[in-house]
Short mmCIF file of C-alpha atoms in Angstrom, two decimals:
data_model
loop_
_atom_site.label_atom_id
_atom_site.label_comp_id
_atom_site.label_asym_id
_atom_site.label_seq_id
_atom_site.Cartn_x
_atom_site.Cartn_y
_atom_site.Cartn_z
CA MET A 20 0.00 0.00 0.00
CA ARG A 21 2.85 2.38 0.86
CA ALA A 22 4.36 1.74 -2.54
CA THR A 23 1.04 2.63 -4.18
CA ILE A 24 0.74 5.87 -2.23
CA SER A 25 4.33 6.79 -3.02
CA LYS A 26 3.63 6.20 -6.70
CA ARG A 27 0.53 8.42 -6.57
CA LEU A 28 2.50 11.21 -4.89
CA ARG A 29 5.18 11.02 -7.58
CA GLU A 30 2.49 11.23 -10.24
CA LEU A 31 1.00 14.29 -8.55
CA ALA A 32 4.40 15.96 -8.31
CA GLY A 33 4.97 15.37 -12.02
CA ALA A 34 1.58 16.73 -12.96
CA SER A 35 2.11 19.81 -10.79
CA ALA A 36 5.50 20.45 -12.39
CA VAL A 37 3.94 20.30 -15.85
CA ALA A 38 1.21 22.74 -14.77
CA VAL A 39 3.78 25.19 -13.44
CA ILE A 40 5.79 25.04 -16.67
CA VAL A 41 2.69 25.58 -18.82
CA LEU A 42 1.52 28.54 -16.74
CA ALA A 43 4.98 30.08 -16.65
CA SER A 44 5.38 29.83 -20.43
CA ALA A 45 1.94 31.26 -21.17
CA ALA A 46 1.34 34.92 -21.88
CA PRO A 47 1.52 37.01 -18.66
CA ALA A 48 -1.85 37.04 -16.89
CA MET A 49 -3.40 40.44 -16.32
CA ALA A 50 -4.38 41.57 -12.85
CA SER A 51 -5.82 44.86 -11.71
CA PHE A 52 -5.45 47.35 -8.90
CA ILE A 53 -8.77 48.98 -8.07
CA TYR A 54 -8.88 52.31 -6.23
CA PRO A 55 -12.21 53.47 -4.77
CA LEU A 56 -13.11 57.12 -5.37
CA SER A 57 -14.36 58.02 -1.91
CA ALA A 58 -12.86 61.41 -1.03
CA THR A 59 -14.82 64.57 -1.88
CA ASN A 60 -14.06 68.28 -2.08
CA GLY A 61 -17.44 69.03 -0.54
CA GLY A 62 -19.28 69.81 -3.77
CA VAL A 63 -21.22 66.54 -3.84
CA PRO A 64 -23.08 65.21 -0.78
CA GLY A 65 -22.74 61.64 0.41
CA ALA A 66 -20.05 59.41 1.87
CA GLY A 67 -19.16 57.54 -1.30
CA PRO A 68 -17.83 55.56 -2.91
CA PHE A 69 -18.65 57.79 -5.87
CA GLY A 70 -16.93 55.44 -8.27
CA SER A 71 -13.71 53.52 -8.82
CA VAL A 72 -10.68 53.36 -11.08
CA SER A 73 -8.93 50.15 -12.11
CA VAL A 74 -5.33 49.91 -13.34
CA THR A 75 -4.39 46.93 -15.50
CA LEU A 76 -0.83 46.60 -16.79
CA THR A 77 -0.91 45.04 -20.27
CA ASP A 78 2.86 45.16 -20.87
CA ALA A 79 5.86 47.01 -19.44
CA THR A 80 4.92 50.35 -21.05
CA HIS A 81 1.13 50.20 -21.42
CA ALA A 82 -1.72 50.11 -18.92
CA ASN A 83 -5.48 50.23 -19.23
CA ILE A 84 -7.12 52.77 -16.92
CA ALA A 85 -10.87 52.35 -16.39
CA PHE A 86 -13.09 54.74 -14.43
CA THR A 87 -16.58 53.62 -13.38
CA SER A 88 -19.09 55.85 -11.60
CA ASN A 89 -21.56 54.73 -8.96
CA THR A 90 -24.76 55.21 -10.95
CA ALA A 91 -26.75 53.39 -8.26
CA GLY A 92 -26.03 56.40 -6.07
CA GLY A 93 -26.82 58.79 -8.93
CA TYR A 94 -23.21 59.73 -9.73
CA TRP A 95 -21.91 60.46 -13.26
CA PHE A 96 -18.72 61.81 -14.86
CA LEU A 97 -19.05 65.16 -16.61
CA GLY A 98 -17.46 68.10 -18.38
CA THR A 99 -13.97 69.51 -18.00
CA ASP A 100 -11.62 67.26 -16.02
CA SER A 101 -14.02 64.35 -16.22
CA VAL A 102 -11.27 62.00 -15.01
CA GLY A 103 -7.58 62.33 -14.27
CA VAL A 104 -4.61 60.27 -13.13
CA ASN A 105 -1.11 61.01 -11.93
CA ALA A 106 1.26 58.75 -13.86
CA ASN A 107 4.49 57.37 -12.47
CA GLY A 108 6.76 58.79 -15.15
CA THR A 109 5.97 60.67 -18.34
CA ALA A 110 2.90 59.18 -20.00
CA ILE A 111 0.38 59.89 -22.75
CA ILE A 112 -3.30 58.98 -23.13
CA SER A 113 -4.75 57.25 -26.20
CA ALA A 114 -7.71 55.07 -27.23
CA ILE A 115 -10.29 56.78 -25.04
CA ILE A 116 -13.51 54.76 -24.75
CA GLY A 117 -16.67 55.83 -22.95
CA ASN A 118 -20.44 55.72 -22.90
CA ALA A 119 -21.18 59.44 -23.05
CA LEU A 120 -24.82 60.14 -23.82
CA PRO A 121 -25.55 61.85 -27.15
CA GLY A 122 -26.61 65.47 -27.37
CA ALA A 123 -25.48 69.11 -27.21
CA SER A 124 -21.90 69.55 -28.45
CA CYS A 125 -21.52 65.82 -29.10
CA PRO A 126 -24.69 64.64 -30.87
CA THR A 127 -23.30 61.16 -31.60
CA GLY A 128 -22.32 60.38 -28.01
CA GLY A 129 -19.79 57.72 -27.11
CA ASN A 130 -16.07 57.96 -27.82
CA ASP A 131 -16.34 61.15 -29.91
CA CYS A 132 -17.19 63.14 -26.78
CA TYR A 133 -13.75 62.85 -25.13
CA THR A 134 -10.47 64.72 -25.42
CA ALA A 135 -7.15 63.91 -23.77
CA THR A 136 -5.53 66.84 -21.99
CA GLY A 137 -2.23 67.20 -20.20
CA SER A 138 -1.28 68.15 -16.69
CA GLY A 139 -3.63 70.30 -14.64
CA ASN A 140 -5.24 70.90 -11.26
CA MET A 141 -8.42 69.06 -10.32
CA ASP A 142 -10.27 71.16 -7.77
CA GLY A 143 -9.25 70.32 -4.23
CA PHE A 144 -7.04 67.34 -5.04
CA GLY A 145 -3.93 68.81 -6.64
CA THR A 146 -2.29 68.47 -10.04
CA PHE A 147 -2.63 65.34 -12.17
CA SER A 148 -0.37 64.49 -15.10
CA ASN A 149 -3.06 63.22 -17.48
CA ARG A 150 -6.73 64.18 -17.78
CA VAL A 151 -9.75 63.57 -20.00
CA ASP A 152 -12.42 66.16 -20.81
CA THR A 153 -16.00 65.53 -21.95
CA THR A 154 -17.61 67.95 -24.42
CA ASP A 155 -20.51 68.82 -22.14
CA GLY A 156 -21.64 68.43 -18.56
CA PHE A 157 -25.08 66.97 -17.95
CA THR A 158 -26.07 66.18 -21.55
CA ASN A 159 -22.96 64.15 -22.38
CA ARG A 160 -22.55 62.61 -18.92
CA SER A 161 -21.04 59.13 -18.75
CA SER A 162 -20.68 56.31 -16.25
CA ALA A 163 -17.62 54.63 -17.81
CA ILE A 164 -14.43 56.14 -19.24
CA SER A 165 -11.33 54.10 -20.05
CA PHE A 166 -8.10 54.74 -21.93
CA THR A 167 -4.62 53.43 -22.63
CA LEU A 168 -1.80 55.04 -20.66
CA THR A 169 1.61 54.74 -22.35
CA ASN A 170 4.86 55.24 -20.46
CA SER A 171 7.21 57.25 -22.68
CA SER A 172 10.01 57.63 -20.14
CA GLY A 173 10.60 54.10 -18.84
CA THR A 174 8.78 50.94 -17.80
CA TRP A 175 6.33 49.77 -15.14
CA ALA A 176 6.94 46.56 -13.21
CA SER A 177 3.38 45.99 -11.99
CA ASP A 178 -0.14 47.43 -11.84
CA SER A 179 0.56 48.97 -8.44
CA VAL A 180 3.30 51.31 -9.70
CA VAL A 181 1.60 52.69 -12.84
CA LEU A 182 0.16 55.60 -10.86
CA THR A 183 1.75 57.58 -8.05
CA ASN A 184 0.53 60.10 -5.50
CA ASN A 185 0.75 63.78 -6.43
CA ALA A 186 1.85 66.47 -3.97
CA SER A 187 -1.60 66.34 -2.36
CA GLY A 188 -1.44 62.58 -1.83
CA ASN A 189 -3.85 61.56 -4.59
CA LEU A 190 -3.29 59.49 -7.74
CA ALA A 191 -6.74 59.55 -9.41
CA ALA A 192 -9.68 61.97 -9.42
CA ALA A 193 -12.91 62.66 -11.25
CA HIS A 194 -15.45 65.43 -11.86
CA ILE A 195 -18.88 64.09 -10.88
CA GLY A 196 -22.50 65.14 -10.77
CA GLN A 197 -25.26 63.64 -8.67
CA CYS A 198 -28.83 62.98 -9.76
CA ILE A 199 -31.55 62.83 -7.09
CA PRO A 200 -33.34 60.52 -7.48
CA PRO A 201 -30.77 58.41 -9.36
CA SER A 202 -33.36 57.39 -11.96
CA PRO A 203 -34.69 58.92 -14.04
CA CYS A 204 -31.81 61.42 -14.10
CA THR A 205 -33.29 64.73 -15.27
CA GLU A 206 -30.70 67.13 -13.85
CA PHE A 207 -27.73 67.30 -11.51
CA PHE A 208 -28.58 68.11 -7.91
CA ALA A 209 -24.92 68.92 -7.21
CA THR A 210 -21.49 68.68 -8.86
CA GLY A 211 -17.99 68.41 -7.45
CA PHE A 212 -14.79 66.42 -7.48
CA THR A 213 -13.81 63.09 -5.95
CA ALA A 214 -10.48 61.29 -5.58
CA ASN A 215 -9.03 58.07 -4.24
CA GLY A 216 -7.83 59.88 -1.11
CA PRO A 217 -4.37 59.77 0.52
CA GLY A 218 -4.32 56.13 1.70
CA GLY A 219 -6.38 54.67 4.51
CA PRO A 220 -9.31 52.26 4.26
CA SER A 221 -11.30 54.49 1.90
CA GLY A 222 -8.42 55.35 -0.39
CA GLY A 223 -6.29 52.24 -0.43
CA PRO A 224 -6.27 49.89 -3.43
CA ARG A 225 -7.39 46.30 -3.59
CA SER A 226 -5.85 43.84 -6.00
CA VAL A 227 -7.66 41.33 -8.18
CA PRO A 228 -6.01 37.85 -8.21
CA GLU A 229 -4.37 36.82 -11.47
CA PRO A 230 -6.20 34.04 -13.36
CA ALA A 231 -2.98 32.03 -13.64
CA ALA A 232 -2.54 31.93 -9.88
CA ILE A 233 -6.12 30.77 -9.42
CA ALA A 234 -5.66 28.06 -12.06
CA LEU A 235 -2.47 26.80 -10.41
CA LEU A 236 -4.17 26.60 -7.03
CA GLY A 237 -7.09 24.71 -8.56
CA THR A 238 -4.73 22.22 -10.23
CA GLY A 239 -2.98 21.50 -6.94
CA LEU A 240 -6.22 21.03 -5.03
CA LEU A 241 -7.63 18.73 -7.72
CA GLY A 242 -4.51 16.58 -7.68
CA LEU A 243 -4.47 16.37 -3.89
CA GLY A 244 -8.11 15.29 -3.88
CA MET A 245 -7.37 12.50 -6.36
CA VAL A 246 -4.50 11.18 -4.23
CA LEU A 247 -6.55 11.19 -1.04
CA ARG A 248 -9.45 9.44 -2.80
CA ARG A 249 -7.19 6.70 -4.17
CA ARG A 250 -5.49 6.31 -0.79
CA ARG A 251 -8.80 5.64 0.90
CA ARG A 252 -9.75 3.17 -1.85
CA ASP A 253 -6.44 1.26 -1.57
CA ALA A 254 -6.44 1.16 2.24
#
């Protein structure tokens, strides 16, 4: 019986080694750092979160930045300085995608309503290296804005170092409006700015596990279960 168990363990070790090699040789899995937008400059009532921003490193010089507003609470992105980030290094914005509503200065809605701008102050939260404007405030409001951030001065090692705190301790901010009631949204009750905040429970990031790590764990657990089942059967 011991010989049988030893054989099963060797088989499991071999299978695990193969799984590790396959996962290591595969394309790098993408993870994300998600920062809640919970701080406020006082313009918009409520305790937040007003939205969130996720950072996903796609390779050493490119990251996807995705802002999502809390529409359940009636919050939307709007107007000048709709969203902004403070990049770690010199970076440029491209491939802006969003769901801006059609009307006013942007009758088609969608991606045509956005413009990338450079460094500038976002009211109450300091200067950010890269910002995105929307053509109009209420009419072209949006709940999702994403873009590619390209590092033109070096490389990033992970999602967590793509952005860095500015002099005010913030790395992402947004211009938001609140509808009361949230639906139907007929006008903004108030507008203001929100940011991730300088650390702490409300401002700290949370990471999303990489799919490869989850797959490796699942492989190990499956193999262990098979060994234990066979051991009970052979006993």
